[in-house]
């Protein structure tokens, strides 16, 4: 049996201390945050909550790096890139997200990217003097929207339904955001719709005058989250803590925009200019249209789920809010 006397004990203790001090800190303590890269497609004319979070420095020290790998024409294109694995993050209107989930994509609505309220809503315009002044007047008319199968598309359908018209009574024409004003003024379309995420383009158009409001999406949908940033379920399971931090900091940034509008406009202008866009339009930013805290509620998704069931696009209980809306309790762990 080996006996350890006091002298030998002290020597071993000294050796242990020297080994501890010479060992890298990562070995002695828990490892730092996981390093993850989140690729995404940007939208012209504005910043998402996660882009604003990055500009504010909210991801510093978290191990999270976001990377803009191009532009998406609209939400469906963003979701296609997410499904194909070309990006880790998508962003689309709630209706488009649910439609994609119904089609078999295992997506999770991470955080509300935008919402609609009386300050920030999608608005449909005709030219001053046009006989198109109400939803009923849309029958047989052409409407410019940024993409099909997303928020404006479904808003038009629901608007027409609300006044007893067939949901396909109007013709939608896809027009990029920067050209929405031009196609209306040149009378290539009868109506132009500026989405709630396109307030900068709308502000510039209103400054030029000559437009009349037909209706806003809050008239049809009420105050509701209009779209979501979207993650794949398998990515969340692989990176639960990073997902939680990413979502919480993005929500924090969106709420910062609500309480610091002027500072946010300056940041948007800086980022837009840096990526070659017109930074001057940032002055028309009206906010993300979200509730205090930038959190989602069940109705944000359930409203559209009920419409899909009504239209026969999905079966009752085929999509449940609790299965597709992110909360840390459901999806994240330490």
mmCIF file of C-alpha atoms in Angstrom:
data_model
loop_
_atom_site.group_PDB
_atom_site.id
_atom_site.type_symbol
_atom_site.label_atom_id
_atom_site.label_comp_id
_atom_site.label_asym_id
_atom_site.label_seq_id
_atom_site.Cartn_x
_atom_site.Cartn_y
_atom_site.Cartn_z
ATOM 1 C CA UNK A 1 0.000 0.000 0.000
ATOM 2 C CA UNK A 2 1.337 3.429 -0.888
ATOM 3 C CA UNK A 3 1.587 5.950 1.926
ATOM 4 C CA UNK A 4 1.521 9.669 1.165
ATOM 5 C CA UNK A 5 3.327 11.755 3.785
ATOM 6 C CA UNK A 6 2.865 15.493 4.240
ATOM 7 C CA UNK A 7 5.993 16.354 2.208
ATOM 8 C CA UNK A 8 4.836 14.212 -0.743
ATOM 9 C CA UNK A 9 1.279 15.547 -0.473
ATOM 10 C CA UNK A 10 2.534 19.131 -0.706
ATOM 11 C CA UNK A 11 4.643 18.243 -3.733
ATOM 12 C CA UNK A 12 1.688 16.627 -5.499
ATOM 13 C CA UNK A 13 -0.514 19.611 -4.657
ATOM 14 C CA UNK A 14 2.024 21.990 -6.146
ATOM 15 C CA UNK A 15 2.276 19.839 -9.277
ATOM 16 C CA UNK A 16 -1.517 19.783 -9.651
ATOM 17 C CA UNK A 17 -1.698 23.562 -9.286
ATOM 18 C CA UNK A 18 0.960 24.076 -11.962
ATOM 19 C CA UNK A 19 -0.874 21.742 -14.339
ATOM 20 C CA UNK A 20 -4.158 23.611 -13.760
ATOM 21 C CA UNK A 21 -2.551 26.982 -14.411
ATOM 22 C CA UNK A 22 -0.890 25.746 -17.594
ATOM 23 C CA UNK A 23 -4.059 24.071 -18.925
ATOM 24 C CA UNK A 24 -6.154 26.043 -21.470
ATOM 25 C CA UNK A 25 -9.155 27.675 -19.811
ATOM 26 C CA UNK A 26 -11.532 25.832 -22.154
ATOM 27 C CA UNK A 27 -10.408 22.574 -20.522
ATOM 28 C CA UNK A 28 -10.875 23.790 -16.964
ATOM 29 C CA UNK A 29 -14.255 25.386 -17.573
ATOM 30 C CA UNK A 30 -17.284 24.772 -19.764
ATOM 31 C CA UNK A 31 -16.788 25.556 -23.427
ATOM 32 C CA UNK A 32 -17.925 28.912 -24.805
ATOM 33 C CA UNK A 33 -20.978 29.431 -27.014
ATOM 34 C CA UNK A 34 -21.383 27.197 -30.034
ATOM 35 C CA UNK A 35 -20.182 28.837 -33.244
ATOM 36 C CA UNK A 36 -22.982 28.822 -35.812
ATOM 37 C CA UNK A 37 -23.461 30.579 -39.141
ATOM 38 C CA UNK A 38 -26.990 31.452 -40.228
ATOM 39 C CA UNK A 39 -27.326 32.235 -43.926
ATOM 40 C CA UNK A 40 -30.375 34.123 -45.172
ATOM 41 C CA UNK A 41 -31.791 36.080 -48.088
ATOM 42 C CA UNK A 42 -32.457 39.783 -47.555
ATOM 43 C CA UNK A 43 -35.375 41.888 -48.778
ATOM 44 C CA UNK A 44 -34.876 45.121 -50.668
ATOM 45 C CA UNK A 45 -35.706 48.377 -48.950
ATOM 46 C CA UNK A 46 -35.586 47.300 -45.323
ATOM 47 C CA UNK A 47 -34.044 45.254 -42.539
ATOM 48 C CA UNK A 48 -35.407 42.242 -40.720
ATOM 49 C CA UNK A 49 -35.274 41.917 -36.953
ATOM 50 C CA UNK A 50 -32.204 39.678 -37.123
ATOM 51 C CA UNK A 51 -30.418 42.121 -39.432
ATOM 52 C CA UNK A 52 -31.168 44.946 -37.027
ATOM 53 C CA UNK A 53 -29.972 42.778 -34.120
ATOM 54 C CA UNK A 54 -26.705 42.250 -35.959
ATOM 55 C CA UNK A 55 -26.344 45.978 -36.645
ATOM 56 C CA UNK A 56 -26.973 46.691 -32.951
ATOM 57 C CA UNK A 57 -24.306 44.187 -31.905
ATOM 58 C CA UNK A 58 -26.751 41.877 -30.152
ATOM 59 C CA UNK A 59 -25.062 38.741 -31.512
ATOM 60 C CA UNK A 60 -21.588 39.700 -30.308
ATOM 61 C CA UNK A 61 -20.201 37.070 -27.964
ATOM 62 C CA UNK A 62 -23.032 34.634 -28.700
ATOM 63 C CA UNK A 63 -21.226 32.558 -31.307
ATOM 64 C CA UNK A 64 -23.889 33.461 -33.853
ATOM 65 C CA UNK A 65 -22.915 34.932 -37.206
ATOM 66 C CA UNK A 66 -25.546 35.823 -39.786
ATOM 67 C CA UNK A 67 -24.649 36.022 -43.462
ATOM 68 C CA UNK A 68 -26.633 37.684 -46.240
ATOM 69 C CA UNK A 69 -26.222 35.500 -49.337
ATOM 70 C CA UNK A 70 -28.454 37.503 -51.682
ATOM 71 C CA UNK A 71 -31.975 38.807 -52.138
ATOM 72 C CA UNK A 72 -35.325 37.049 -52.205
ATOM 73 C CA UNK A 73 -38.020 38.363 -54.528
ATOM 74 C CA UNK A 74 -40.584 37.312 -51.932
ATOM 75 C CA UNK A 75 -41.325 34.974 -49.064
ATOM 76 C CA UNK A 76 -41.979 31.824 -51.120
ATOM 77 C CA UNK A 77 -38.533 32.139 -52.722
ATOM 78 C CA UNK A 78 -37.020 32.479 -49.263
ATOM 79 C CA UNK A 79 -38.815 29.343 -48.064
ATOM 80 C CA UNK A 80 -37.704 27.421 -51.152
ATOM 81 C CA UNK A 81 -34.080 28.300 -50.357
ATOM 82 C CA UNK A 82 -34.639 27.145 -46.765
ATOM 83 C CA UNK A 83 -36.178 23.842 -47.833
ATOM 84 C CA UNK A 84 -33.331 23.173 -50.269
ATOM 85 C CA UNK A 85 -30.697 23.826 -47.600
ATOM 86 C CA UNK A 86 -29.185 26.854 -49.324
ATOM 87 C CA UNK A 87 -29.927 28.953 -46.236
ATOM 88 C CA UNK A 88 -30.591 28.257 -42.563
ATOM 89 C CA UNK A 89 -33.199 30.994 -42.180
ATOM 90 C CA UNK A 90 -36.243 31.919 -44.234
ATOM 91 C CA UNK A 91 -38.778 34.690 -43.881
ATOM 92 C CA UNK A 92 -42.276 34.856 -45.310
ATOM 93 C CA UNK A 93 -45.875 35.826 -44.742
ATOM 94 C CA UNK A 94 -47.712 33.637 -42.255
ATOM 95 C CA UNK A 95 -49.967 32.260 -44.977
ATOM 96 C CA UNK A 96 -46.962 31.263 -47.085
ATOM 97 C CA UNK A 97 -45.262 29.633 -44.092
ATOM 98 C CA UNK A 98 -48.348 27.565 -43.297
ATOM 99 C CA UNK A 99 -48.811 26.659 -46.946
ATOM 100 C CA UNK A 100 -45.234 25.420 -47.047
ATOM 101 C CA UNK A 101 -45.709 23.371 -43.870
ATOM 102 C CA UNK A 102 -48.893 21.881 -45.291
ATOM 103 C CA UNK A 103 -46.862 20.912 -48.353
ATOM 104 C CA UNK A 104 -44.557 18.797 -46.216
ATOM 105 C CA UNK A 105 -41.763 21.104 -45.084
ATOM 106 C CA UNK A 106 -40.868 20.667 -41.418
ATOM 107 C CA UNK A 107 -40.590 24.363 -40.615
ATOM 108 C CA UNK A 108 -40.970 26.247 -37.343
ATOM 109 C CA UNK A 109 -42.274 29.820 -37.091
ATOM 110 C CA UNK A 110 -39.356 31.246 -35.108
ATOM 111 C CA UNK A 111 -40.369 34.839 -34.390
ATOM 112 C CA UNK A 112 -42.758 37.352 -35.987
ATOM 113 C CA UNK A 113 -40.802 39.290 -38.582
ATOM 114 C CA UNK A 114 -43.474 41.951 -39.056
ATOM 115 C CA UNK A 115 -46.998 42.719 -38.019
ATOM 116 C CA UNK A 116 -49.849 44.952 -39.022
ATOM 117 C CA UNK A 117 -51.493 47.664 -36.967
ATOM 118 C CA UNK A 118 -52.771 51.167 -37.594
ATOM 119 C CA UNK A 119 -49.211 52.525 -37.907
ATOM 120 C CA UNK A 120 -47.741 49.730 -40.016
ATOM 121 C CA UNK A 121 -50.067 47.979 -42.447
ATOM 122 C CA UNK A 122 -50.204 46.884 -46.062
ATOM 123 C CA UNK A 123 -52.151 49.412 -48.146
ATOM 124 C CA UNK A 124 -53.727 49.098 -51.580
ATOM 125 C CA UNK A 125 -53.684 52.272 -53.707
ATOM 126 C CA UNK A 126 -55.198 53.503 -56.937
ATOM 127 C CA UNK A 127 -54.450 56.801 -58.647
ATOM 128 C CA UNK A 128 -56.308 59.931 -57.600
ATOM 129 C CA UNK A 129 -59.509 60.188 -59.626
ATOM 130 C CA UNK A 130 -59.712 56.465 -60.260
ATOM 131 C CA UNK A 131 -63.158 54.901 -59.816
ATOM 132 C CA UNK A 132 -61.487 52.110 -57.780
ATOM 133 C CA UNK A 133 -62.243 53.242 -54.235
ATOM 134 C CA UNK A 134 -63.426 50.144 -52.362
ATOM 135 C CA UNK A 135 -62.827 46.407 -52.175
ATOM 136 C CA UNK A 136 -65.887 45.744 -54.350
ATOM 137 C CA UNK A 137 -64.279 47.839 -57.100
ATOM 138 C CA UNK A 138 -61.364 45.378 -57.348
ATOM 139 C CA UNK A 139 -63.371 42.860 -59.394
ATOM 140 C CA UNK A 140 -61.772 42.453 -62.805
ATOM 141 C CA UNK A 141 -58.859 44.762 -61.967
ATOM 142 C CA UNK A 142 -55.097 44.148 -61.998
ATOM 143 C CA UNK A 143 -53.192 44.503 -58.716
ATOM 144 C CA UNK A 144 -49.412 44.757 -58.432
ATOM 145 C CA UNK A 145 -47.938 42.686 -55.571
ATOM 146 C CA UNK A 146 -44.361 41.670 -54.837
ATOM 147 C CA UNK A 147 -45.029 37.914 -55.055
ATOM 148 C CA UNK A 148 -47.758 35.318 -55.313
ATOM 149 C CA UNK A 149 -48.745 32.840 -52.626
ATOM 150 C CA UNK A 150 -47.878 35.167 -49.764
ATOM 151 C CA UNK A 151 -49.442 37.855 -47.576
ATOM 152 C CA UNK A 152 -50.799 40.243 -50.190
ATOM 153 C CA UNK A 153 -52.134 37.387 -52.305
ATOM 154 C CA UNK A 154 -54.081 35.923 -49.392
ATOM 155 C CA UNK A 155 -55.155 39.374 -48.183
ATOM 156 C CA UNK A 156 -56.761 40.058 -51.571
ATOM 157 C CA UNK A 157 -58.543 36.702 -51.462
ATOM 158 C CA UNK A 158 -59.873 37.358 -47.978
ATOM 159 C CA UNK A 159 -60.864 40.935 -48.867
ATOM 160 C CA UNK A 160 -62.875 39.765 -51.890
ATOM 161 C CA UNK A 161 -64.447 36.989 -49.805
ATOM 162 C CA UNK A 162 -65.455 39.539 -47.158
ATOM 163 C CA UNK A 163 -67.641 41.423 -49.676
ATOM 164 C CA UNK A 164 -69.113 38.329 -51.294
ATOM 165 C CA UNK A 165 -66.939 38.260 -54.415
ATOM 166 C CA UNK A 166 -65.088 35.213 -55.769
ATOM 167 C CA UNK A 167 -61.602 35.029 -54.308
ATOM 168 C CA UNK A 168 -60.096 35.075 -57.816
ATOM 169 C CA UNK A 169 -62.127 38.097 -58.981
ATOM 170 C CA UNK A 170 -58.994 40.261 -59.315
ATOM 171 C CA UNK A 171 -55.808 39.546 -61.266
ATOM 172 C CA UNK A 172 -52.503 39.753 -59.403
ATOM 173 C CA UNK A 173 -49.335 40.848 -61.211
ATOM 174 C CA UNK A 174 -45.866 40.294 -59.718
ATOM 175 C CA UNK A 175 -43.805 43.502 -59.544
ATOM 176 C CA UNK A 176 -40.563 44.054 -57.562
ATOM 177 C CA UNK A 177 -40.868 46.492 -54.660
ATOM 178 C CA UNK A 178 -38.799 49.316 -56.207
ATOM 179 C CA UNK A 179 -41.125 49.354 -59.272
ATOM 180 C CA UNK A 180 -44.506 49.284 -57.490
ATOM 181 C CA UNK A 181 -45.021 53.039 -57.738
ATOM 182 C CA UNK A 182 -43.883 53.227 -61.351
ATOM 183 C CA UNK A 183 -46.259 50.567 -62.710
ATOM 184 C CA UNK A 184 -49.235 52.283 -61.083
ATOM 185 C CA UNK A 185 -48.366 55.769 -62.324
ATOM 186 C CA UNK A 186 -47.772 54.464 -65.837
ATOM 187 C CA UNK A 187 -51.178 52.693 -65.619
ATOM 188 C CA UNK A 188 -49.732 49.264 -66.327
ATOM 189 C CA UNK A 189 -51.856 48.089 -63.380
ATOM 190 C CA UNK A 190 -55.020 49.410 -61.778
ATOM 191 C CA UNK A 191 -53.893 49.038 -58.176
ATOM 192 C CA UNK A 192 -50.588 48.767 -56.367
ATOM 193 C CA UNK A 193 -50.214 47.089 -52.999
ATOM 194 C CA UNK A 194 -47.380 48.135 -50.690
ATOM 195 C CA UNK A 195 -46.804 45.394 -48.132
ATOM 196 C CA UNK A 196 -46.329 46.214 -44.454
ATOM 197 C CA UNK A 197 -42.626 45.401 -44.964
ATOM 198 C CA UNK A 198 -42.415 47.929 -47.835
ATOM 199 C CA UNK A 199 -43.279 51.117 -45.947
ATOM 200 C CA UNK A 200 -40.100 52.745 -47.194
ATOM 201 C CA UNK A 201 -41.192 52.349 -50.818
ATOM 202 C CA UNK A 202 -44.706 53.474 -49.903
ATOM 203 C CA UNK A 203 -43.426 56.573 -48.119
ATOM 204 C CA UNK A 204 -41.459 57.646 -51.165
ATOM 205 C CA UNK A 205 -44.531 57.126 -53.379
ATOM 206 C CA UNK A 206 -46.803 59.126 -51.090
ATOM 207 C CA UNK A 207 -44.320 61.982 -51.070
ATOM 208 C CA UNK A 208 -44.825 62.240 -54.835
ATOM 209 C CA UNK A 209 -48.600 62.557 -54.315
ATOM 210 C CA UNK A 210 -51.505 61.498 -56.492
ATOM 211 C CA UNK A 211 -52.468 58.240 -54.735
ATOM 212 C CA UNK A 212 -55.711 57.299 -53.002
ATOM 213 C CA UNK A 213 -56.044 54.560 -50.419
ATOM 214 C CA UNK A 214 -58.530 51.791 -51.183
ATOM 215 C CA UNK A 215 -58.098 49.704 -48.046
ATOM 216 C CA UNK A 216 -55.516 48.406 -45.618
ATOM 217 C CA UNK A 217 -54.995 44.807 -44.592
ATOM 218 C CA UNK A 218 -55.982 45.600 -40.994
ATOM 219 C CA UNK A 219 -59.470 46.364 -42.343
ATOM 220 C CA UNK A 220 -59.691 42.696 -43.290
ATOM 221 C CA UNK A 221 -57.352 40.876 -40.908
ATOM 222 C CA UNK A 222 -57.262 43.039 -37.798
ATOM 223 C CA UNK A 223 -54.030 43.565 -35.892
ATOM 224 C CA UNK A 224 -51.956 40.441 -36.419
ATOM 225 C CA UNK A 225 -48.412 39.270 -37.117
ATOM 226 C CA UNK A 226 -48.051 39.383 -40.860
ATOM 227 C CA UNK A 227 -45.051 37.131 -41.281
ATOM 228 C CA UNK A 228 -42.423 35.029 -39.559
ATOM 229 C CA UNK A 229 -38.751 34.284 -39.647
ATOM 230 C CA UNK A 230 -38.583 30.534 -40.187
ATOM 231 C CA UNK A 231 -36.121 27.822 -39.153
ATOM 232 C CA UNK A 232 -36.034 24.139 -40.000
ATOM 233 C CA UNK A 233 -36.999 21.890 -37.098
ATOM 234 C CA UNK A 234 -33.912 19.712 -37.553
ATOM 235 C CA UNK A 235 -31.670 22.791 -37.339
ATOM 236 C CA UNK A 236 -33.308 23.861 -34.073
ATOM 237 C CA UNK A 237 -32.823 20.362 -32.643
ATOM 238 C CA UNK A 238 -29.175 20.408 -33.682
ATOM 239 C CA UNK A 239 -28.572 23.897 -32.245
ATOM 240 C CA UNK A 240 -31.202 24.434 -29.505
ATOM 241 C CA UNK A 241 -29.323 27.051 -27.493
ATOM 242 C CA UNK A 242 -28.171 28.997 -30.540
ATOM 243 C CA UNK A 243 -31.737 28.973 -31.859
ATOM 244 C CA UNK A 244 -33.059 30.351 -28.574
ATOM 245 C CA UNK A 245 -30.445 33.109 -28.412
ATOM 246 C CA UNK A 246 -30.940 34.021 -32.068
ATOM 247 C CA UNK A 247 -34.707 34.306 -31.660
ATOM 248 C CA UNK A 248 -34.584 36.224 -28.386
ATOM 249 C CA UNK A 249 -32.058 38.757 -29.688
ATOM 250 C CA UNK A 250 -33.996 39.238 -32.925
ATOM 251 C CA UNK A 251 -37.167 39.918 -30.926
ATOM 252 C CA UNK A 252 -35.193 42.291 -28.727
ATOM 253 C CA UNK A 253 -34.043 44.225 -31.788
ATOM 254 C CA UNK A 254 -37.569 44.410 -33.228
ATOM 255 C CA UNK A 255 -38.762 45.848 -29.924
ATOM 256 C CA UNK A 256 -35.852 48.310 -29.934
ATOM 257 C CA UNK A 257 -37.211 49.656 -33.220
ATOM 258 C CA UNK A 258 -40.544 50.313 -31.506
ATOM 259 C CA UNK A 259 -38.967 52.340 -28.697
ATOM 260 C CA UNK A 260 -36.114 53.950 -30.693
ATOM 261 C CA UNK A 261 -37.581 54.796 -34.115
ATOM 262 C CA UNK A 262 -35.134 57.550 -35.083
ATOM 263 C CA UNK A 263 -32.058 55.564 -34.126
ATOM 264 C CA UNK A 264 -33.458 52.621 -36.075
ATOM 265 C CA UNK A 265 -33.974 54.726 -39.199
ATOM 266 C CA UNK A 266 -30.319 55.790 -39.059
ATOM 267 C CA UNK A 267 -29.174 52.182 -38.774
ATOM 268 C CA UNK A 268 -31.390 51.089 -41.649
ATOM 269 C CA UNK A 269 -30.053 53.917 -43.822
ATOM 270 C CA UNK A 270 -26.485 52.900 -42.989
ATOM 271 C CA UNK A 271 -27.019 49.234 -43.844
ATOM 272 C CA UNK A 272 -29.018 49.913 -47.018
ATOM 273 C CA UNK A 273 -26.347 52.291 -48.265
ATOM 274 C CA UNK A 274 -23.589 49.777 -47.457
ATOM 275 C CA UNK A 275 -25.248 47.127 -49.601
ATOM 276 C CA UNK A 276 -25.820 49.452 -52.531
ATOM 277 C CA UNK A 277 -29.461 50.390 -51.958
ATOM 278 C CA UNK A 278 -31.059 53.797 -51.521
ATOM 279 C CA UNK A 279 -30.487 54.655 -47.870
ATOM 280 C CA UNK A 280 -32.653 57.788 -48.106
ATOM 281 C CA UNK A 281 -35.859 55.729 -48.031
ATOM 282 C CA UNK A 282 -35.111 54.671 -44.445
ATOM 283 C CA UNK A 283 -36.768 57.914 -43.328
ATOM 284 C CA UNK A 284 -40.149 56.364 -44.200
ATOM 285 C CA UNK A 285 -39.711 53.340 -41.928
ATOM 286 C CA UNK A 286 -42.746 53.127 -39.610
ATOM 287 C CA UNK A 287 -41.712 50.172 -37.476
ATOM 288 C CA UNK A 288 -42.288 46.436 -37.577
ATOM 289 C CA UNK A 289 -45.926 46.659 -36.500
ATOM 290 C CA UNK A 290 -45.429 44.188 -33.654
ATOM 291 C CA UNK A 291 -46.743 44.091 -30.110
ATOM 292 C CA UNK A 292 -44.495 45.261 -27.248
ATOM 293 C CA UNK A 293 -41.879 42.557 -26.802
ATOM 294 C CA UNK A 294 -42.269 41.449 -30.442
ATOM 295 C CA UNK A 295 -43.792 38.141 -29.355
ATOM 296 C CA UNK A 296 -46.276 36.067 -31.325
ATOM 297 C CA UNK A 297 -49.646 34.864 -30.047
ATOM 298 C CA UNK A 298 -51.602 31.828 -31.213
ATOM 299 C CA UNK A 299 -54.070 33.921 -33.257
ATOM 300 C CA UNK A 300 -51.226 35.054 -35.537
ATOM 301 C CA UNK A 301 -51.193 31.529 -36.954
ATOM 302 C CA UNK A 302 -54.649 30.239 -36.058
ATOM 303 C CA UNK A 303 -56.375 32.940 -38.121
ATOM 304 C CA UNK A 304 -54.814 31.609 -41.323
ATOM 305 C CA UNK A 305 -55.135 27.964 -40.300
ATOM 306 C CA UNK A 306 -58.887 28.472 -39.965
ATOM 307 C CA UNK A 307 -59.044 30.065 -43.442
ATOM 308 C CA UNK A 308 -57.091 27.180 -44.954
ATOM 309 C CA UNK A 309 -59.509 24.714 -43.361
ATOM 310 C CA UNK A 310 -62.480 26.752 -44.623
ATOM 311 C CA UNK A 311 -61.076 26.722 -48.162
ATOM 312 C CA UNK A 312 -60.323 23.002 -48.010
ATOM 313 C CA UNK A 313 -56.577 23.476 -48.391
ATOM 314 C CA UNK A 314 -55.869 21.527 -45.196
ATOM 315 C CA UNK A 315 -57.859 19.245 -42.913
ATOM 316 C CA UNK A 316 -58.976 20.262 -39.446
ATOM 317 C CA UNK A 317 -56.128 19.748 -36.941
ATOM 318 C CA UNK A 318 -53.679 18.993 -39.750
ATOM 319 C CA UNK A 319 -51.576 21.919 -38.518
ATOM 320 C CA UNK A 320 -51.613 22.839 -34.831
ATOM 321 C CA UNK A 321 -50.165 26.084 -33.554
ATOM 322 C CA UNK A 322 -48.369 24.398 -30.669
ATOM 323 C CA UNK A 323 -46.459 22.212 -33.128
ATOM 324 C CA UNK A 324 -45.176 24.988 -35.378
ATOM 325 C CA UNK A 325 -44.814 28.132 -33.222
ATOM 326 C CA UNK A 326 -41.490 28.378 -31.416
ATOM 327 C CA UNK A 327 -41.258 28.767 -27.666
ATOM 328 C CA UNK A 328 -38.151 27.933 -25.603
ATOM 329 C CA UNK A 329 -40.150 25.467 -23.527
ATOM 330 C CA UNK A 330 -41.033 23.423 -26.599
ATOM 331 C CA UNK A 331 -37.824 23.607 -28.560
ATOM 332 C CA UNK A 332 -34.777 24.813 -26.609
ATOM 333 C CA UNK A 333 -32.580 23.236 -23.972
ATOM 334 C CA UNK A 334 -29.274 24.038 -22.338
#
